[in-house]
Coordinates of C-alpha atoms and ligand atoms in Angstrom, one line a residue:
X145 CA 36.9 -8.8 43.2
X146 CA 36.8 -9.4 47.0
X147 CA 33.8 -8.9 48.5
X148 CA 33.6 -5.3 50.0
X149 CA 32.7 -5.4 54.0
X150 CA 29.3 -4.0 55.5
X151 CA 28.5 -2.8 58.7
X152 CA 26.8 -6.3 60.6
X153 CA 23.6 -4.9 61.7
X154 CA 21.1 -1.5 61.5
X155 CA 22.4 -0.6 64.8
X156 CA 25.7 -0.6 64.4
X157 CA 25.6 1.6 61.4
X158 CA 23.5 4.3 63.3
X159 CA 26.3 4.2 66.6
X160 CA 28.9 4.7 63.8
X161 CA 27.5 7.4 62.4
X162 CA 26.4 8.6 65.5
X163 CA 29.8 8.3 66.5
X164 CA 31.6 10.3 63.8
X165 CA 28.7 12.8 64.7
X166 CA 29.7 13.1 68.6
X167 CA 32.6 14.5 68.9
X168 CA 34.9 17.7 70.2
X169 CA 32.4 19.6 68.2
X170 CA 29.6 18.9 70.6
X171 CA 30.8 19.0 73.8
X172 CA 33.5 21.6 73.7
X173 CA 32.8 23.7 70.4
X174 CA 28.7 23.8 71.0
X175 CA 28.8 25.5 74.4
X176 CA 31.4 28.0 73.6
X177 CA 29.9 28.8 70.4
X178 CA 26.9 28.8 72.1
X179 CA 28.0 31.2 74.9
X180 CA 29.7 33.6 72.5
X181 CA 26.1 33.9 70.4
X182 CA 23.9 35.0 73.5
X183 CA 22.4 31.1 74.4
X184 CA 18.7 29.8 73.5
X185 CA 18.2 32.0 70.6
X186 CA 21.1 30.4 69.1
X187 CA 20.3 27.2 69.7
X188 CA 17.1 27.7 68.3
X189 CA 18.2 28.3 64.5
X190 CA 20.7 25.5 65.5
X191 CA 18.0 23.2 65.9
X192 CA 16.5 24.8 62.3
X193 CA 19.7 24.3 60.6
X194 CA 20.5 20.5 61.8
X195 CA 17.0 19.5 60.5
X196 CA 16.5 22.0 57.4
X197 CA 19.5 21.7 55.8
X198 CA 22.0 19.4 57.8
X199 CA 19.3 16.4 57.6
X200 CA 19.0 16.7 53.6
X201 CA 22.7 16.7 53.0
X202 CA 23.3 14.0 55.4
X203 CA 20.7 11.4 53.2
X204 CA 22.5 13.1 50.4
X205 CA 26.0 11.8 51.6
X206 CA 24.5 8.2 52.3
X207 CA 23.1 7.9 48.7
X208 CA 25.9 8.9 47.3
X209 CA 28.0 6.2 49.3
X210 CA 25.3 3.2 49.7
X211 CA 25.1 3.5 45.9
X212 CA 28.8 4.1 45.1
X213 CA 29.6 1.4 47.6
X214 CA 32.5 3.4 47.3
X215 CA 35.3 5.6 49.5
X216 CA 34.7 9.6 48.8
X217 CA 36.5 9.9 45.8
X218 CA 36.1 6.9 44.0
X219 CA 31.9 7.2 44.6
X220 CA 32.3 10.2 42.4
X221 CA 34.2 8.5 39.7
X222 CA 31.0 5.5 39.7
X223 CA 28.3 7.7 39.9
X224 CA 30.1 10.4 37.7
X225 CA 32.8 9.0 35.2
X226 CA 35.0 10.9 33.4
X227 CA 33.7 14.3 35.1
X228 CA 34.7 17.0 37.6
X229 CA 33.0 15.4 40.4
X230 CA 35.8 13.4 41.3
X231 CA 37.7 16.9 42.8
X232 CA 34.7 17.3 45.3
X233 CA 35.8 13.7 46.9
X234 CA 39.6 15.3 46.5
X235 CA 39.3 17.9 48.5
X236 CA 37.1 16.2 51.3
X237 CA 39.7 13.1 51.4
X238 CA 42.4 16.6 52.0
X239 CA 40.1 18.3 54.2
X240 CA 39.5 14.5 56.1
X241 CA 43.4 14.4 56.8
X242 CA 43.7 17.8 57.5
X243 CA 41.3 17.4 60.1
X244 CA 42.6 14.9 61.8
X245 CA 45.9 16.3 62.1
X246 CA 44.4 18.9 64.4
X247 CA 41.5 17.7 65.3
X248 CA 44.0 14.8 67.4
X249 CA 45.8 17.3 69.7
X250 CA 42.8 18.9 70.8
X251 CA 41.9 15.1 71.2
X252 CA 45.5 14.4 72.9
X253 CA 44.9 17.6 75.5
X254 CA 41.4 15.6 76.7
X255 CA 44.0 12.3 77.8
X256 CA 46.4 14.9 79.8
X257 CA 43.5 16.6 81.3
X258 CA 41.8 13.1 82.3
X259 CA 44.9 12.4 84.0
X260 CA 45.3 15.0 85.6
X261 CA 41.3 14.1 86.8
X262 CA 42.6 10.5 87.4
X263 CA 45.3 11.7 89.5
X264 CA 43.9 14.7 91.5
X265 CA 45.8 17.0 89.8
X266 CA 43.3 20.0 89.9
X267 CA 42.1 19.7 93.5
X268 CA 44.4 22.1 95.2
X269 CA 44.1 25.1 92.4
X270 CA 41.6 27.9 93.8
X271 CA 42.0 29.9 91.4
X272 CA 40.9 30.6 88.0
X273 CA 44.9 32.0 87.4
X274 CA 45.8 29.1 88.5
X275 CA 43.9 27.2 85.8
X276 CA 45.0 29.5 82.6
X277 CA 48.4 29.0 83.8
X278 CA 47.8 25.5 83.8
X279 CA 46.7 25.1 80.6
X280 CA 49.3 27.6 79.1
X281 CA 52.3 26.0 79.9
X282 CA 50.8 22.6 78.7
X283 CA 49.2 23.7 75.4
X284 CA 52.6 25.9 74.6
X285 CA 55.6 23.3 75.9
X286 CA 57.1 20.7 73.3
X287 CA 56.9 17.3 74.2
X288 CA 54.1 16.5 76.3
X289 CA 50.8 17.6 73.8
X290 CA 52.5 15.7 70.8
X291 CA 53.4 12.4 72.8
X292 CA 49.5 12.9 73.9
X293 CA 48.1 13.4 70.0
X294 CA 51.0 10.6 68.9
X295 CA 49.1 8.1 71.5
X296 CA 46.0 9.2 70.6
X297 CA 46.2 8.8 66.6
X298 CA 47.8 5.4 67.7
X299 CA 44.6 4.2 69.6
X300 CA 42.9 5.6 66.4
X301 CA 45.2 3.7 63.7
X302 CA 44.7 0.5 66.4
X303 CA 40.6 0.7 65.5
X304 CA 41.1 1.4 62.0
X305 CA 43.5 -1.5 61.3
X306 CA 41.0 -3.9 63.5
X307 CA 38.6 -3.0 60.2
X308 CA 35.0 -2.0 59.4
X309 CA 33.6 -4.4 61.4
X310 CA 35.7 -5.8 64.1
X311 CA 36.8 -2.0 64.8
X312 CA 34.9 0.8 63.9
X313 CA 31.6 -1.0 64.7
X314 CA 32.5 -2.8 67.5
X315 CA 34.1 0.3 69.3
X316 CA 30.8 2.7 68.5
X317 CA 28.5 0.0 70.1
X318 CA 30.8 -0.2 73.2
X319 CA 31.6 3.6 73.4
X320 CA 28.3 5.3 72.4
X321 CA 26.5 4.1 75.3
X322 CA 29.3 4.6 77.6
X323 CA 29.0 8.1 76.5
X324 CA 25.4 8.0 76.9
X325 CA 25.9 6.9 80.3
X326 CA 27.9 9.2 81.1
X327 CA 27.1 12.3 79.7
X328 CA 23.2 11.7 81.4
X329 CA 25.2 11.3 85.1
X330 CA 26.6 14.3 84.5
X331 CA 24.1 16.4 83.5
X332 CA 21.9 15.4 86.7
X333 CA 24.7 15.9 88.9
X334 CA 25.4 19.4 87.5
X335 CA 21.5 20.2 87.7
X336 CA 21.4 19.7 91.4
X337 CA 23.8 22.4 91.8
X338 CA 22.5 25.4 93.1
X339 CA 21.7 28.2 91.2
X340 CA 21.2 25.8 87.7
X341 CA 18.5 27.5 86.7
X342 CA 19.9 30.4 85.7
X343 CA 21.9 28.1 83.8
X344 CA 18.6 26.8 82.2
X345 CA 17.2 29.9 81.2
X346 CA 20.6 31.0 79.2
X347 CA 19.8 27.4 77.5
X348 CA 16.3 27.6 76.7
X349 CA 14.9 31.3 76.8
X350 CA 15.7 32.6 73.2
X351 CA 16.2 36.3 73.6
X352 CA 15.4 37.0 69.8
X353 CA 16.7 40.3 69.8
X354 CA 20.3 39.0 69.9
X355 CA 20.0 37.3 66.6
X356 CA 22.4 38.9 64.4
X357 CA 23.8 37.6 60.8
X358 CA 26.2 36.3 62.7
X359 CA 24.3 33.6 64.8
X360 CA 22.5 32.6 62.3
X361 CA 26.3 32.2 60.4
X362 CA 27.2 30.5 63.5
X363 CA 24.7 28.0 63.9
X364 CA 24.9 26.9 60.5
X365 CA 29.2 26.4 60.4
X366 CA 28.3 24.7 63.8
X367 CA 25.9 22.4 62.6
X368 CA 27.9 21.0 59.5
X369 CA 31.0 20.6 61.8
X370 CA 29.1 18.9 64.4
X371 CA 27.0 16.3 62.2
X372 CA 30.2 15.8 60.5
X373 CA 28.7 17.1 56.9
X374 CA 31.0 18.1 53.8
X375 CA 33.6 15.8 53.5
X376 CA 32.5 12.4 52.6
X377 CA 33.0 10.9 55.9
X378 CA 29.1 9.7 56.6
X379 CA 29.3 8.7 52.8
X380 CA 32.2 7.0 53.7
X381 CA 30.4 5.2 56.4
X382 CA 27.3 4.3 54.2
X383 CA 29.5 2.7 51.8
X384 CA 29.4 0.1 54.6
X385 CA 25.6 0.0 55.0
X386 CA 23.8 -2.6 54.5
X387 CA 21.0 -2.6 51.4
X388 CA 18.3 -2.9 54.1
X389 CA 19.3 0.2 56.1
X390 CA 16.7 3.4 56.0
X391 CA 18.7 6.2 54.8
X392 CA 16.1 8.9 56.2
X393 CA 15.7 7.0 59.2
X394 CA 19.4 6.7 60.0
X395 CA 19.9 10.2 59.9
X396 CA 17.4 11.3 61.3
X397 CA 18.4 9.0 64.7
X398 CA 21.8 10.5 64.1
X399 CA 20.9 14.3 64.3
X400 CA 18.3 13.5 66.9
X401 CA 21.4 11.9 69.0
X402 CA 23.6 14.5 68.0
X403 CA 21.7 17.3 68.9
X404 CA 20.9 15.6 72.1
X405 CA 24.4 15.3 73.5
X406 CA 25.2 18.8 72.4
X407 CA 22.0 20.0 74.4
X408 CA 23.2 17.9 77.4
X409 CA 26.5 18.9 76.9
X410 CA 24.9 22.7 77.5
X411 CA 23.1 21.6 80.6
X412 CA 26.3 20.4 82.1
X413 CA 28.6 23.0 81.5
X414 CA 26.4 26.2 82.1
X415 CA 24.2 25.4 85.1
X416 CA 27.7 24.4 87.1
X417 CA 29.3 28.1 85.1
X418 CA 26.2 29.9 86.3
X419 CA 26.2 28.1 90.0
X420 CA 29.8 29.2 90.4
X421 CA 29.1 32.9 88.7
X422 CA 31.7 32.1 85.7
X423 CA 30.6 34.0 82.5
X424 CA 29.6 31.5 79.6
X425 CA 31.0 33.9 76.7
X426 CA 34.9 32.1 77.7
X427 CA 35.4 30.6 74.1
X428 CA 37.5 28.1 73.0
X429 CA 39.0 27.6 76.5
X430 CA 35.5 26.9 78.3
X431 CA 36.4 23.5 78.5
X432 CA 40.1 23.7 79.4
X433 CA 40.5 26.8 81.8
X434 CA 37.2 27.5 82.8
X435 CA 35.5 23.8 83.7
X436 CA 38.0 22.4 86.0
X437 CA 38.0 25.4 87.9
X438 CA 33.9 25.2 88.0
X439 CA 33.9 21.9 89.0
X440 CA 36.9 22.6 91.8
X441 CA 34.2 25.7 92.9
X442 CA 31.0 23.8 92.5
X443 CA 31.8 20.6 94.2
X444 CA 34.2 22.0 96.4
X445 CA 32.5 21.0 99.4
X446 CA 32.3 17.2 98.7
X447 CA 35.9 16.7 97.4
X448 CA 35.4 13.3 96.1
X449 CA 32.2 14.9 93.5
X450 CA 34.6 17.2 92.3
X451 CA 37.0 14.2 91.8
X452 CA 34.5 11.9 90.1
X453 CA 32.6 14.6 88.0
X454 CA 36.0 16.1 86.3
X455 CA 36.9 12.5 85.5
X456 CA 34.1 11.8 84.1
X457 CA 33.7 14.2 82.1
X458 CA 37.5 14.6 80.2
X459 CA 36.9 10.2 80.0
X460 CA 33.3 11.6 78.0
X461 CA 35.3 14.0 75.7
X462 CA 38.2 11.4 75.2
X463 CA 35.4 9.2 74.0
X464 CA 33.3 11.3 72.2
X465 CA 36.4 12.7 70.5
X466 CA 37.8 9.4 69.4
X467 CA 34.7 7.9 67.4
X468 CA 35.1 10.7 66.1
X469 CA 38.8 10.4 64.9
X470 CA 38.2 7.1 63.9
X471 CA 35.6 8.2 61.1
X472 CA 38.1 10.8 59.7
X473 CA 41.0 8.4 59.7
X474 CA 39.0 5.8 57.6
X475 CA 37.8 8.3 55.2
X476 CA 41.1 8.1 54.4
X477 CA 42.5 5.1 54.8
X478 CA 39.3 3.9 52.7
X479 CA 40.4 6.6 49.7
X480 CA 44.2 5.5 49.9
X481 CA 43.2 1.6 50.0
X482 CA 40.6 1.7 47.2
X483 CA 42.2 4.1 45.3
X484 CA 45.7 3.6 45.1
X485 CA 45.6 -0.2 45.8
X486 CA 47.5 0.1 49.0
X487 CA 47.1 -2.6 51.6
X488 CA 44.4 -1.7 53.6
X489 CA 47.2 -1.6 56.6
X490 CA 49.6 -0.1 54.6
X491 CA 46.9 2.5 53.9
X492 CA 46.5 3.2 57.5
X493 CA 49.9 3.7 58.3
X494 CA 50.4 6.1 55.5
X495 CA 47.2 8.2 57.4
X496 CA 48.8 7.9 60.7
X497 CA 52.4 9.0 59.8
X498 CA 51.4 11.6 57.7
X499 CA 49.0 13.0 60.6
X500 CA 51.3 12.6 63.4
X501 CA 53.9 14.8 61.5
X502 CA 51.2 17.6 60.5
X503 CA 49.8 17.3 63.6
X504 CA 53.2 17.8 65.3
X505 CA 53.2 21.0 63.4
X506 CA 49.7 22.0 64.9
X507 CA 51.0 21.9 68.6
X508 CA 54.0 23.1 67.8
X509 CA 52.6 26.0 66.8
X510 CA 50.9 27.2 70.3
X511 CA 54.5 26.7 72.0
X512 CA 58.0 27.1 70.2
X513 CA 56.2 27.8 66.6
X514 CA 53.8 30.1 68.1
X515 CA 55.5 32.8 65.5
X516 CA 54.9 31.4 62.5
X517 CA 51.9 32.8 60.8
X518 CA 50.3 31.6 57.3
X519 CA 48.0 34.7 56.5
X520 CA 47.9 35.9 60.2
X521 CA 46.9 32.4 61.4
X522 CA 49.4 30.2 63.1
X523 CA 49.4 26.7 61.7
X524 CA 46.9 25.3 63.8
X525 CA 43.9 28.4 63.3
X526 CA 44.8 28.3 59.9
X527 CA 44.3 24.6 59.5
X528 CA 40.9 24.5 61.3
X529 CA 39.8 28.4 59.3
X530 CA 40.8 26.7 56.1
X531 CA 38.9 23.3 56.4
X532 CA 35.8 24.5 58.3
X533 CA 35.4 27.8 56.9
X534 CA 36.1 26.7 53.6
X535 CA 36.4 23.3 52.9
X536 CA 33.4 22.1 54.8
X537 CA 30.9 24.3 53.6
X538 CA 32.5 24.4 49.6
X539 CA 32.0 20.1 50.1
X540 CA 28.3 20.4 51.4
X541 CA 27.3 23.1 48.9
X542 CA 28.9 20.6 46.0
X543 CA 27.3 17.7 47.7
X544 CA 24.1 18.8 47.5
X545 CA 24.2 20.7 44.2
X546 CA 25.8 16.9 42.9
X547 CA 22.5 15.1 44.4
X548 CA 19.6 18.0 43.5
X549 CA 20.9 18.5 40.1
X550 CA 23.6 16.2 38.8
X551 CA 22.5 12.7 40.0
X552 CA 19.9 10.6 38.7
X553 CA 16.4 11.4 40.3
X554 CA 16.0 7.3 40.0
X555 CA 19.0 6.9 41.7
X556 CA 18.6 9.0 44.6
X557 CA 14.5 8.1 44.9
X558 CA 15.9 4.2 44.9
X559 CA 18.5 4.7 47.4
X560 CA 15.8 6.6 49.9
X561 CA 13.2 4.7 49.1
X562 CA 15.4 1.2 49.5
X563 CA 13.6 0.3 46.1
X564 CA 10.5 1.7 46.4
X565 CA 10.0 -0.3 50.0
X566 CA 9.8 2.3 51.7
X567 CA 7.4 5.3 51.9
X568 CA 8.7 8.4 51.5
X569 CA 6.6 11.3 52.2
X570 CA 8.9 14.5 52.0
X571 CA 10.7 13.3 48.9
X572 CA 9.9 16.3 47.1
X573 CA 10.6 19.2 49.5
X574 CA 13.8 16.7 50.1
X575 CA 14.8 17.6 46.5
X576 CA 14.0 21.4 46.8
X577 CA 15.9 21.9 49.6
X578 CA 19.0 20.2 47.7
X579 CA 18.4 22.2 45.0
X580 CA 18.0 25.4 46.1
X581 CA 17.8 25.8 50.3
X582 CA 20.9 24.3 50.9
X583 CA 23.3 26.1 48.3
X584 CA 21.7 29.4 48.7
X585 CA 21.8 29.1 52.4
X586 CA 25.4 27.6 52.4
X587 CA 27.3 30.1 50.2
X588 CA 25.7 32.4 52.2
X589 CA 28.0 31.5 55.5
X590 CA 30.5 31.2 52.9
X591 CA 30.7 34.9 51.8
X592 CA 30.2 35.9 54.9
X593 CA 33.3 33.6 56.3
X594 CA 35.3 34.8 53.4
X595 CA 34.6 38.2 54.7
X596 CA 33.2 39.6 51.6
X597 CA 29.6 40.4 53.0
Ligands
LIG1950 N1 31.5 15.8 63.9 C1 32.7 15.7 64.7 C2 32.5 16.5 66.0 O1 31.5 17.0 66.3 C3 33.9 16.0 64.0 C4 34.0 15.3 62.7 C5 34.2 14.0 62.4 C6 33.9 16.0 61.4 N2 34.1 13.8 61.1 C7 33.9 15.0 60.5 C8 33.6 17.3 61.1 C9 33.8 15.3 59.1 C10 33.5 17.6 59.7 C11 33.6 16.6 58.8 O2 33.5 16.7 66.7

């Protein structure tokens, strides 16, 4: 058998996997979700879910594919032959494509709105009409949105074809710190704005007595979405890792970097909302209707700021968004290669079609398909309700009832520990929370999303 490829160093594992973390979910789903949940408060049990119960699953999901050295599915079929199992890495190599398919013409809007940026599009719109009409008749017309998501699954299917380590590696460590870059400009240049602090204090001064059931439902869907938990795509990714890579350590740098660009992400968008007296609780379209006009208002005076910060920022969620596609598209590719002995570019092809065709469907469905409902949800809601209200948390509850109670302890201790190497301290409360915190806590959100609470 042909070798199987590995990540070429520590560091380009983490970016990777920092990468897949990074995404749409940070910059543009955080700060709505965020906004709609009353601000620090929410953030704070957030912060308690990343690291409870995000952080466990995560080490869970690079176990499962450092041992397996395997894609989703077929690490269930090594570490658990002839059993069930192998439908968990079913349903998260579905939920993967599914995904994508959506996920890439959210991803295609960011390329139209950063050229529009690029071009000065927004600069002579006043008025916050004028930016809901804007994005309305691009979100809802035909051809423009899909040609965007069709270029932008192409840029994706470019990386993936380039392979493990000549293109999903080699992107991360050029894009990551772009995005780093970036994202830290623009957070300084939107604290000098006057009137930020009130933007700070909506950030950072929990007000408990808005915690309902509900943010603490919130913050807990948000944090699997955003560390990319559920579906096999970081046990994807540590199918790649080397055998000297420190499982608890790699995750823990990718929620610490995670939760740090969706915290800047915050301190960019709501100090510049606040400056400019725009109410934070706008939801999904904060970052489409409401940010270009908050930049237009907020750097009004100094016409090229305005220019430069709205450019900047749509060229930071284009980025962010497409590590992000990449990891989805190889979970995959990885399952269709490995599994059904495809070419590995044969693989990706099959991945890009199919997702340019679903995904067609998806932005058809805020223009000319607008009408057609499955369960009250046009395609594209029901897509996204159906993967991350059930899929994703169904996967991490499976995931970590698989690792607490199925797996091997030996196994899982080895693949921590790297063979007893290293030192790990919290191995025990690691295991309790798999075996119980997790799954209790997760099919809690779970009824609730279902309604049935
Ligand atoms: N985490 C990414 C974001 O924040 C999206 C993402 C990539 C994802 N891979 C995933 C979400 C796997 C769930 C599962 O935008």
């Amino acid at each position: 058998m042909k070798e199987r490829v590995n990540f070429g160093s520590k560091i380009g594992a983490i970016l990777a996997a920092a990468g897949s973390a990074v995404g749409l979910g940070n910059i543009w789903r955080f700060p709505y979700e965020t906004g709609n949940h009353g601000g620090a408060a929410f953030i704070f049990i957030y912060l308690i879910c990343i690291f409870l119960i995000g952080l466990p699953i995560m080490i869970a999901e690079f176990s499962i594919g450092r041992h397996s050295r395997a894609n989703t599915a077929g690490a269930y079929k090594v570490l658990a032959p002839g059993t069930p199992w192998k439908y968990v890495g079913y349903m998260g190599v579905l939920a993967g494509f599914l995904i994508l398919s959506f996920y890439s013409v959210v991803a295609g809007w960011t390329l139209e709105y950063t050229l529009q940026a690029l071009s000065n599009g927004f600069s002579g719109m006043t008025q916050s009409k004028e930016f809901t009409l804007f994005f309305a008749s691009f979100s809802s017309s035909t051809f423009r949105p899909i040609l965007w998501m069709f270029c932008f699954l192409i840029m994706t299917h470019i990386i993936i074809e380039m392979g493990v380590k000549k293109g999903i590696e080699k992107s991360a460590k050029i894009m990551m710190p772009a995005l780093f870059l970036l994202i830290v400009i623009l957070a300084v240049c939107s604290l000098t704005l006057p009137g930020a602090g009130n933007g700070l204090e909506f950030l950072f001064k929990p007000d408990f007595s808005k915690v309902t059931p509900k943010v603490f439902m919130g913050a807990m869907g948000q944090a699997f979405f955003s560390l990319s938990l559920g579906l096999g795509c970081l046990s994807t990714y540590a199918s790649y890792f080397g055998k000297e890579a420190n499982l608890s350590r790699t995750a823990i740098s990718v929620g610490i970097i995670d939760t740090f660009v969706a915290i800047i992400a915050g301190i960019i968008i709501f100090p510049a909302a606040f400056s400019v007296g725009i109410s934070p609780d706008a939801g999904p379209s904060l970052l489409f209707i409401t940010l270009p006009n908050v930049f237009q208002l907020a750097f009004g005076d100094i016409p090229l700021l305005a220019y430069l910060f709205s450019l900047m920022f749509y060229i930071l969620l284009a980025l962010a968004a497409f590590t992000s596609t990449i990891s989805m598209h190889e979970v995959v590719t990885a399952f269709i290669h490995e599994e059904w002995k495809f070419s590995r570019r044969k693989a990706a092809w099959m991945v890009t079609v199919g997702c340019i065709v679903l995904g067609i469907c998806s932005s058809l469905s805020f223009g000319p398909w607008s009408d057609f409902h499955l369960f009250g949800l046009n395609i594209f809601d029901f897509l996204d309700s159906l993967t991350s209200k059930i899929m994703l948390p169904l996967g991490g509850m499976l995931i970590s009832i698989f690792t607490g109670w199925y797996l091997d302890r030996r196994i899982v201790w080895n693949e921590i520990s790297n063979e007893s190497k290293l030192k790990v301290p919290l191995f025990k409360a690691y295991i309790f929370i798999l075996k119980y915190i997790a799954p209790i806590a997760i099919s809690l959100i779970f009824i609730k999303e279902l309604g049935i609470l």
